[in-house]
Short mmCIF file of C-alpha atoms in Angstrom, two decimals:
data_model
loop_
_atom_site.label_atom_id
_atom_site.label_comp_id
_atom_site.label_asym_id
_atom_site.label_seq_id
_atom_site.Cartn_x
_atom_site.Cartn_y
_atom_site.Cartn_z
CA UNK A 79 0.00 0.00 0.00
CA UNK A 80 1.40 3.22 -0.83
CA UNK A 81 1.87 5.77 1.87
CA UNK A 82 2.51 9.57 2.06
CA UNK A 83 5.56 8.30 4.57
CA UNK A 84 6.84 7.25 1.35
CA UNK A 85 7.16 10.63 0.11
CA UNK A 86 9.12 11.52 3.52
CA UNK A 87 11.13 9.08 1.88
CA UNK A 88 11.35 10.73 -1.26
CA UNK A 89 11.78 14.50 0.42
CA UNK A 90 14.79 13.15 2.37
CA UNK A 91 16.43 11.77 -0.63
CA UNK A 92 16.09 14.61 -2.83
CA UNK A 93 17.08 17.19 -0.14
CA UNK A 94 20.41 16.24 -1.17
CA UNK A 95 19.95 16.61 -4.65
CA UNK A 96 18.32 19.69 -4.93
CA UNK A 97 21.22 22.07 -5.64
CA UNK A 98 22.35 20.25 -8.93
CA UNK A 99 18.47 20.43 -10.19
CA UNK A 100 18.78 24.12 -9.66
CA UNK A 101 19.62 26.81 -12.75
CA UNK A 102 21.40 24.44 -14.76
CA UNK A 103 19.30 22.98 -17.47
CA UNK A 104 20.22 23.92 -20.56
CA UNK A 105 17.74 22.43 -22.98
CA UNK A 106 14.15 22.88 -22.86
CA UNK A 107 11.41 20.18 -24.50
CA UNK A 108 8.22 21.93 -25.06
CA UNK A 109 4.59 19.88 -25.33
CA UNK A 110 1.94 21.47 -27.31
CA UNK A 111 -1.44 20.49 -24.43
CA UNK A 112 -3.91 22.23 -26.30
CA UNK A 113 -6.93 20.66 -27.26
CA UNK A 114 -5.69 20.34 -30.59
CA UNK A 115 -2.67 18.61 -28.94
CA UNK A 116 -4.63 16.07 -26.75
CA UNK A 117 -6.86 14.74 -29.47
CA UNK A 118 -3.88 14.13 -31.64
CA UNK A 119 -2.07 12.19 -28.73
CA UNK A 120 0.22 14.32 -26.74
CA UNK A 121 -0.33 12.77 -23.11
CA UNK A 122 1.71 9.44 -24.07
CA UNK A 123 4.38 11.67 -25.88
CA UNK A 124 4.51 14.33 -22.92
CA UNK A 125 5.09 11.15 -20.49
CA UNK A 126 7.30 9.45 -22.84
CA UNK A 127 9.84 12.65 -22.54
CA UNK A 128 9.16 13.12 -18.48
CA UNK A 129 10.08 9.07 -18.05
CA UNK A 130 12.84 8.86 -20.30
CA UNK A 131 14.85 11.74 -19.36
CA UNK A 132 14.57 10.61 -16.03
CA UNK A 133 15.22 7.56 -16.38
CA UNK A 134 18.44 8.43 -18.23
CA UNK A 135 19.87 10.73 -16.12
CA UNK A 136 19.58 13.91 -17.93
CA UNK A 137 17.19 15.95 -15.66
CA UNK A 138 20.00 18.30 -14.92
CA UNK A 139 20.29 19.83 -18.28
CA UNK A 140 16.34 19.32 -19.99
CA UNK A 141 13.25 20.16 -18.50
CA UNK A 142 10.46 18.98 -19.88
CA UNK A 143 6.85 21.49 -19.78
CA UNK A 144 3.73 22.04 -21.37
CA UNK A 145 2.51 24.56 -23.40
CA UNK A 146 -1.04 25.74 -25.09
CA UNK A 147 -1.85 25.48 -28.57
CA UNK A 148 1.24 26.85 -30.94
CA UNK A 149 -1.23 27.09 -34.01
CA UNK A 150 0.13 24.38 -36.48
CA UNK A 151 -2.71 21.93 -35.32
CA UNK A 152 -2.74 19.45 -38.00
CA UNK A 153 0.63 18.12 -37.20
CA UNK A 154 -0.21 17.99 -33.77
CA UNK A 155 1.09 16.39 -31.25
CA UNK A 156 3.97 19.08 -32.04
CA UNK A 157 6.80 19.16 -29.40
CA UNK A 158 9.52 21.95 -29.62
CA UNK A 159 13.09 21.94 -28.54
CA UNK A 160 15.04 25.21 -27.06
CA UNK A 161 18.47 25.47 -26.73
CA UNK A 162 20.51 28.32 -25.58
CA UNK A 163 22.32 29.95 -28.89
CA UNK A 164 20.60 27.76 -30.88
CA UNK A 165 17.37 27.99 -33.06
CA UNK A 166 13.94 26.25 -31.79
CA UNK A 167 13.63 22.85 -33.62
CA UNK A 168 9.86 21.58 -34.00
CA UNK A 169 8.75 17.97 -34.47
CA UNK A 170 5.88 17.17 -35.94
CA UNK A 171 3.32 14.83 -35.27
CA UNK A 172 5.13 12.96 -32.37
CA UNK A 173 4.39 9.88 -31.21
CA UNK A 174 5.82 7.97 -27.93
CA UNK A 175 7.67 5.72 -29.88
CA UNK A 176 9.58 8.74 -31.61
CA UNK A 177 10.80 9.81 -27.92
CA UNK A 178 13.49 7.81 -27.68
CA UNK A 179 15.68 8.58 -30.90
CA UNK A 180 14.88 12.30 -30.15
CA UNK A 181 16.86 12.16 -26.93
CA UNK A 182 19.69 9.91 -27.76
CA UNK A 183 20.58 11.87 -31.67
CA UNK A 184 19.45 15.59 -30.46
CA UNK A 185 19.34 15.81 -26.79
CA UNK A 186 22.22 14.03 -26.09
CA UNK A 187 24.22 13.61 -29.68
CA UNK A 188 23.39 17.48 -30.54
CA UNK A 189 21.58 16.84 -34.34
CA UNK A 190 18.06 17.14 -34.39
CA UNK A 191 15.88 13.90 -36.39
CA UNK A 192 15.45 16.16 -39.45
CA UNK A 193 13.07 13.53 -40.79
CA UNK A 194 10.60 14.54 -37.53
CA UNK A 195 10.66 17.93 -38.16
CA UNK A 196 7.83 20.71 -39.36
CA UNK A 197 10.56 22.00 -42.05
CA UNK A 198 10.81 18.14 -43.23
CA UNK A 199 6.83 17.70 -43.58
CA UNK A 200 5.09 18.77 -46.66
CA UNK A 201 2.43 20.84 -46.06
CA UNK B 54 -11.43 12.49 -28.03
CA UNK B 55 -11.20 8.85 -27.80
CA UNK B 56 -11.67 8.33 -24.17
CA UNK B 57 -13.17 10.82 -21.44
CA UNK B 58 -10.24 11.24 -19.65
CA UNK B 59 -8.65 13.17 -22.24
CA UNK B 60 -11.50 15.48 -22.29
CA UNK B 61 -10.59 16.04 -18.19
CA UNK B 62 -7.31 16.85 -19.31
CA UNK B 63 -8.36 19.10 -21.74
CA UNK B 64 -11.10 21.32 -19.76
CA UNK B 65 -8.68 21.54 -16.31
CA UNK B 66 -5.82 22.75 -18.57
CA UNK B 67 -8.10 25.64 -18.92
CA UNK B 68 -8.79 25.99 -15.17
CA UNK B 69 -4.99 25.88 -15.05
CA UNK B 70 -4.47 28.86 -17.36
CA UNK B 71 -7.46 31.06 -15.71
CA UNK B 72 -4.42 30.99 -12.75
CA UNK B 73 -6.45 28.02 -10.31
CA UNK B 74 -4.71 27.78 -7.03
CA UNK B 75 -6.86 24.80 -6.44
CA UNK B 76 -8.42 22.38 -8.70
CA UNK B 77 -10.51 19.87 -7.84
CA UNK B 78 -11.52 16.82 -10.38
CA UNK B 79 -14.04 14.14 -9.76
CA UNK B 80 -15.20 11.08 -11.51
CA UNK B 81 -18.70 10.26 -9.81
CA UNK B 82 -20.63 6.93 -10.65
CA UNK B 83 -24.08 6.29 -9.72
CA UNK B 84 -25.81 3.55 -11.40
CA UNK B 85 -25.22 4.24 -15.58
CA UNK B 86 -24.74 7.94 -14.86
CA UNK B 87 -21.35 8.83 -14.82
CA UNK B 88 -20.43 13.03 -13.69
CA UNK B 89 -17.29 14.13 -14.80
CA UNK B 90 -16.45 17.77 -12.50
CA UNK B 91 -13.68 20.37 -12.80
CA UNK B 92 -13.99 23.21 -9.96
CA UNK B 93 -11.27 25.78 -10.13
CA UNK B 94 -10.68 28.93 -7.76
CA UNK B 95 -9.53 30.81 -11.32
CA UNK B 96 -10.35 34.61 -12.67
CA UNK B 97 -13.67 32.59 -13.86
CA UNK B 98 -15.97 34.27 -16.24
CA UNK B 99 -18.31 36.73 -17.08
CA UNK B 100 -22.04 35.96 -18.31
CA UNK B 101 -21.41 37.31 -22.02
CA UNK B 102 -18.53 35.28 -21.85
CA UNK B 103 -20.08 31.88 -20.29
CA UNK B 104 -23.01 32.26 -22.42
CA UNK B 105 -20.01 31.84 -25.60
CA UNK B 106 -18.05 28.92 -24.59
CA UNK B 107 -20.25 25.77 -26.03
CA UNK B 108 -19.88 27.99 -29.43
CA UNK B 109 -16.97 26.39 -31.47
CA UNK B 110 -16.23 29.50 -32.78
CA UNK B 111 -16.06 31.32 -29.62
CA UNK B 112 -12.21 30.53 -28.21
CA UNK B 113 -9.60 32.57 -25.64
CA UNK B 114 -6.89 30.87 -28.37
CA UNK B 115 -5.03 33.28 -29.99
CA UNK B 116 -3.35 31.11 -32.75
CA UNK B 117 -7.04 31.29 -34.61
CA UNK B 118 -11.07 31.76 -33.93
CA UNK B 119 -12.01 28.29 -33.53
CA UNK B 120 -11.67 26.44 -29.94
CA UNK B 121 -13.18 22.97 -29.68
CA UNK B 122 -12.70 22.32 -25.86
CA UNK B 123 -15.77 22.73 -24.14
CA UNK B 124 -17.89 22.50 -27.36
CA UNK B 125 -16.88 18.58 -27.95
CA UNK B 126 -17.32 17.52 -24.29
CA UNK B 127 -20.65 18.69 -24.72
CA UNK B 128 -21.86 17.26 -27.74
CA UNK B 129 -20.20 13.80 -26.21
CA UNK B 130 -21.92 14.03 -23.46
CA UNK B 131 -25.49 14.97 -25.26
CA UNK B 132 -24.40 11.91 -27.57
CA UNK B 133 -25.03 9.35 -24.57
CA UNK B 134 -28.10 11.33 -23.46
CA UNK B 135 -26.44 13.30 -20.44
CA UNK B 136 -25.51 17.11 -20.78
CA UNK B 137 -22.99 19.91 -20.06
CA UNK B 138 -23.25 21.98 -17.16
CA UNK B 139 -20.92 25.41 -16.34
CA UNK B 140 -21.32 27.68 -13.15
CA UNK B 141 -19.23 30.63 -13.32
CA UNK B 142 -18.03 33.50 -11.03
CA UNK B 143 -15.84 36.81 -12.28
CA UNK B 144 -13.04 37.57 -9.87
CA UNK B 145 -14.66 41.29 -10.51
CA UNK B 146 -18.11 40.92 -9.32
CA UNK B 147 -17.32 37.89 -6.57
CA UNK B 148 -13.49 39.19 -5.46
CA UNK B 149 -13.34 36.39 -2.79
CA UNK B 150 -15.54 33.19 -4.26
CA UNK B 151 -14.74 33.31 -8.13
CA UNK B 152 -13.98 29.95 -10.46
CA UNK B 153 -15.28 28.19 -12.75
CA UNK B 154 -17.66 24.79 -12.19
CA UNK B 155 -17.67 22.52 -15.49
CA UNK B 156 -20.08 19.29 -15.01
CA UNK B 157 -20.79 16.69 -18.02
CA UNK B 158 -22.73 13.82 -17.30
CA UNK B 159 -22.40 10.58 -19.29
CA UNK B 160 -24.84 7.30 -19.46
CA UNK B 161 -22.53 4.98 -19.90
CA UNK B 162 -24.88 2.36 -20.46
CA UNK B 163 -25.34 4.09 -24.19
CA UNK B 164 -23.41 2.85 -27.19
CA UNK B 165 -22.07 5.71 -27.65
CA UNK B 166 -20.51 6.43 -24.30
CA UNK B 167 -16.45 6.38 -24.57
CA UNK B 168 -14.90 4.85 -22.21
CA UNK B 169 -13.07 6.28 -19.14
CA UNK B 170 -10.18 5.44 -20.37
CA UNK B 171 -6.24 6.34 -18.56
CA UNK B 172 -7.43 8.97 -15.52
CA UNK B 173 -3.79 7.97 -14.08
CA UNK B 174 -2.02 9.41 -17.29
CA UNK B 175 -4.26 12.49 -17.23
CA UNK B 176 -3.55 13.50 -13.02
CA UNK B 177 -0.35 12.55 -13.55
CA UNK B 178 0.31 14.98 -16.55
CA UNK B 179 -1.90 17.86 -14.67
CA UNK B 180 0.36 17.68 -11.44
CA UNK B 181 3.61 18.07 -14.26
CA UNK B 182 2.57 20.45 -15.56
CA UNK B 183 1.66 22.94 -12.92
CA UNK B 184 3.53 21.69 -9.67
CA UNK B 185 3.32 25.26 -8.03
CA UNK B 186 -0.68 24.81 -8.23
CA UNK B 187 -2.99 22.46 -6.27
CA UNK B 188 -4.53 19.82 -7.71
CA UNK B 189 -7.58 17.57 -5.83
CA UNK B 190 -8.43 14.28 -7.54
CA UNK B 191 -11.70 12.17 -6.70
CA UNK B 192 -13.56 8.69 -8.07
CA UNK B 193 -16.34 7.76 -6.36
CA UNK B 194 -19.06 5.05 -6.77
CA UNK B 195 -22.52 5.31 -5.41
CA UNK B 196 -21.25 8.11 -3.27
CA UNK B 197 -18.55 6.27 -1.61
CA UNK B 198 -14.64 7.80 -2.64
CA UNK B 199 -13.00 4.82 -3.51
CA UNK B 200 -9.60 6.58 -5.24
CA UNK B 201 -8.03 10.13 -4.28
CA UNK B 202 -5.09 12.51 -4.04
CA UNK B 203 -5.11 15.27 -2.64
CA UNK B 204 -1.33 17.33 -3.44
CA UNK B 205 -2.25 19.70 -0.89
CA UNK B 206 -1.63 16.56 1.68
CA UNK B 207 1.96 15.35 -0.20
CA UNK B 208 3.04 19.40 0.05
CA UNK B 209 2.29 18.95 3.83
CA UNK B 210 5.20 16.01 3.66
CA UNK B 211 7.36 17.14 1.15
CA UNK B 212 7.99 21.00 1.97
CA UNK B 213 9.99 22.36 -0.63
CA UNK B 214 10.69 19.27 -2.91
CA UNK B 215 8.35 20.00 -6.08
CA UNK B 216 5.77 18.28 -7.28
CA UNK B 217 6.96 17.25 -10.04
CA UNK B 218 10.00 15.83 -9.14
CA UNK B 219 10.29 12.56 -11.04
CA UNK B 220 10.32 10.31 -8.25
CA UNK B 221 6.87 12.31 -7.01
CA UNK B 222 5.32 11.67 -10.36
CA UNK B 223 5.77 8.16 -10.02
CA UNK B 224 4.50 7.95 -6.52
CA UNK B 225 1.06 9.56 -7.65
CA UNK B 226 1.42 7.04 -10.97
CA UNK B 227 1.72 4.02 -8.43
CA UNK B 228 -1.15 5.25 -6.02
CA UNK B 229 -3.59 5.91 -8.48
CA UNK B 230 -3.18 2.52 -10.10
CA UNK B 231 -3.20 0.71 -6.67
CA UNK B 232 -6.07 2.51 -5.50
CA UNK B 233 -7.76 2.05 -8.98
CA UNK B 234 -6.96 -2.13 -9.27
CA UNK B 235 -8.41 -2.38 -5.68
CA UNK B 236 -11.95 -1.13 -7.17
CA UNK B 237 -11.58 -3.21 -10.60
#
């Protein structure tokens, strides 16, 4: 049975944590939650991003949040990454299974899956 | 939408953005009726307002005119024979009881009900999304509460450690979904 004394648990292991989550990241993943976004599927993607990146390490440099609708609705779910001195790089209709190569070749190898992007998708 | 809990997702996003301190979401179940409820403490709205928001092309959006939000929960509901219901209060004319009240009830017992579908995915993805924000979660059957959360209990615990810290995330995940396979 879960128990809120397991989040004690949690608070005291973060505590000791919390100054390397601070200021540092870097790179910012951006969800499109609009309703546009939601009917097209962007819950699974969203979650895809929050449990991989944790579960590779890499919360210390990308944080992963939500935003409304960006206004390119048909190729929703649309996720955009930021990256200081860099230009914004939007993917286009995103699926959870996409996650995956879009951290290892652009989060962590620096080139964005050009084949994912809007600029690669005829309109 | 394929499943109603996407539709939760979609209308408390909005309570979200109308700058909620507290949210509260319930899933109530009484015979084939099913009442899905989002009650913010947000700006809420005015009557010309309210009176616009089932209109598709009546939106806050500013990428274009068209919002579908509230318009498709309703005609869902209406599908199954239940209907849309929203209360609202201006922060202007009620300073210190404004929100917004959104009820849609379902009869699930109609073929063309959808189904409940992943409520775990959908609190889990609120609480992400706005950590610094309360967020109340409630499923009840025949007026008993047989799953909640309540964050404003887990901030109690876990002082300053966000909400959505990974290892939080999870622990709401894993609640839910024990809570919800005890009721199955």
């Amino acid at each position: 049975m879960k128990s809120l004394a397991e989040l004690q648990a949690i608070k005291e292991r973060m505590q000791s944590k919390v100054v390397l989550r601070e200021g540092t990241a870097d790179k910012r993943v951006v969800v499109g939650m609009a309703t546009c976004g939601i009917a097209a599927g962007a819950r699974p993607v969203l979650n895809a991003f929050v449990e991989q990146v944790n579960a590779q390490g890499l919360t210390a440099n990308i944080t992963v949040t939500q935003t409304g609708c960006i206004g390119i609705c048909q190729y929703e779910p649309v996720v955009e990454v930021f990256e200081a001195g860099k230009e914004k790089v939007t993917y286009v209709k995103m699926t959870a299974e996409k996650v995956a190569r879009v951290i290892e070749e652009h989060l962590k190898g620096g080139k964005p899956v050009v084949e994912y992007t809007l600029s690669n998708n005829k309109i | 939408m394929k499943e109603l809990s996407l539709n939760i997702l979609d209308v408390a996003e909005n309570s979200y953005k109308a700058g909620s301190r507290l949210t509260k979401i319930s899933i109530e179940e009484n015979g084939s009726a099913l009442t899905l409820t989002v009650e913010d403490n947000g700006s809420g709205m005015k009557a010309d307002v309210l009176r616009g928001v089932t209109d598709p092309f009546f939106t806050t959006r500013t990428t274009r005119s068209v919002g579908l939000g509230l318009p498709l929960l309703k005609m869902a509901a209406e599908g199954t024979g239940g209907g849309l219901a929203i209360e609202s209060r201006h922060k202007d004319d009620f300073p210190d009881s404004h929100g917004t009240k959104v009820s849609a009830v379902f009869y699930t017992d109609h073929i063309d009900c959808p189904p409940v579908g992943d409520v775990v995915s959908t609190v889990v993805t609120l609480v992400q999304g706005h950590p610094d924000t309360d967020t109340v979660f409630t499923h009840s059957k025949n007026g008993s509460v047989r799953v909640s959360l309540d964050t404003r209990e887990m901030r109690e615990v876990l002082g300053d450690v966000p909400l959505d810290t990974f290892e939080v995330l999870s622990w709401i995940k894993d609640t839910l979904t024990e809570q919800y396979s005890e009721i199955q």
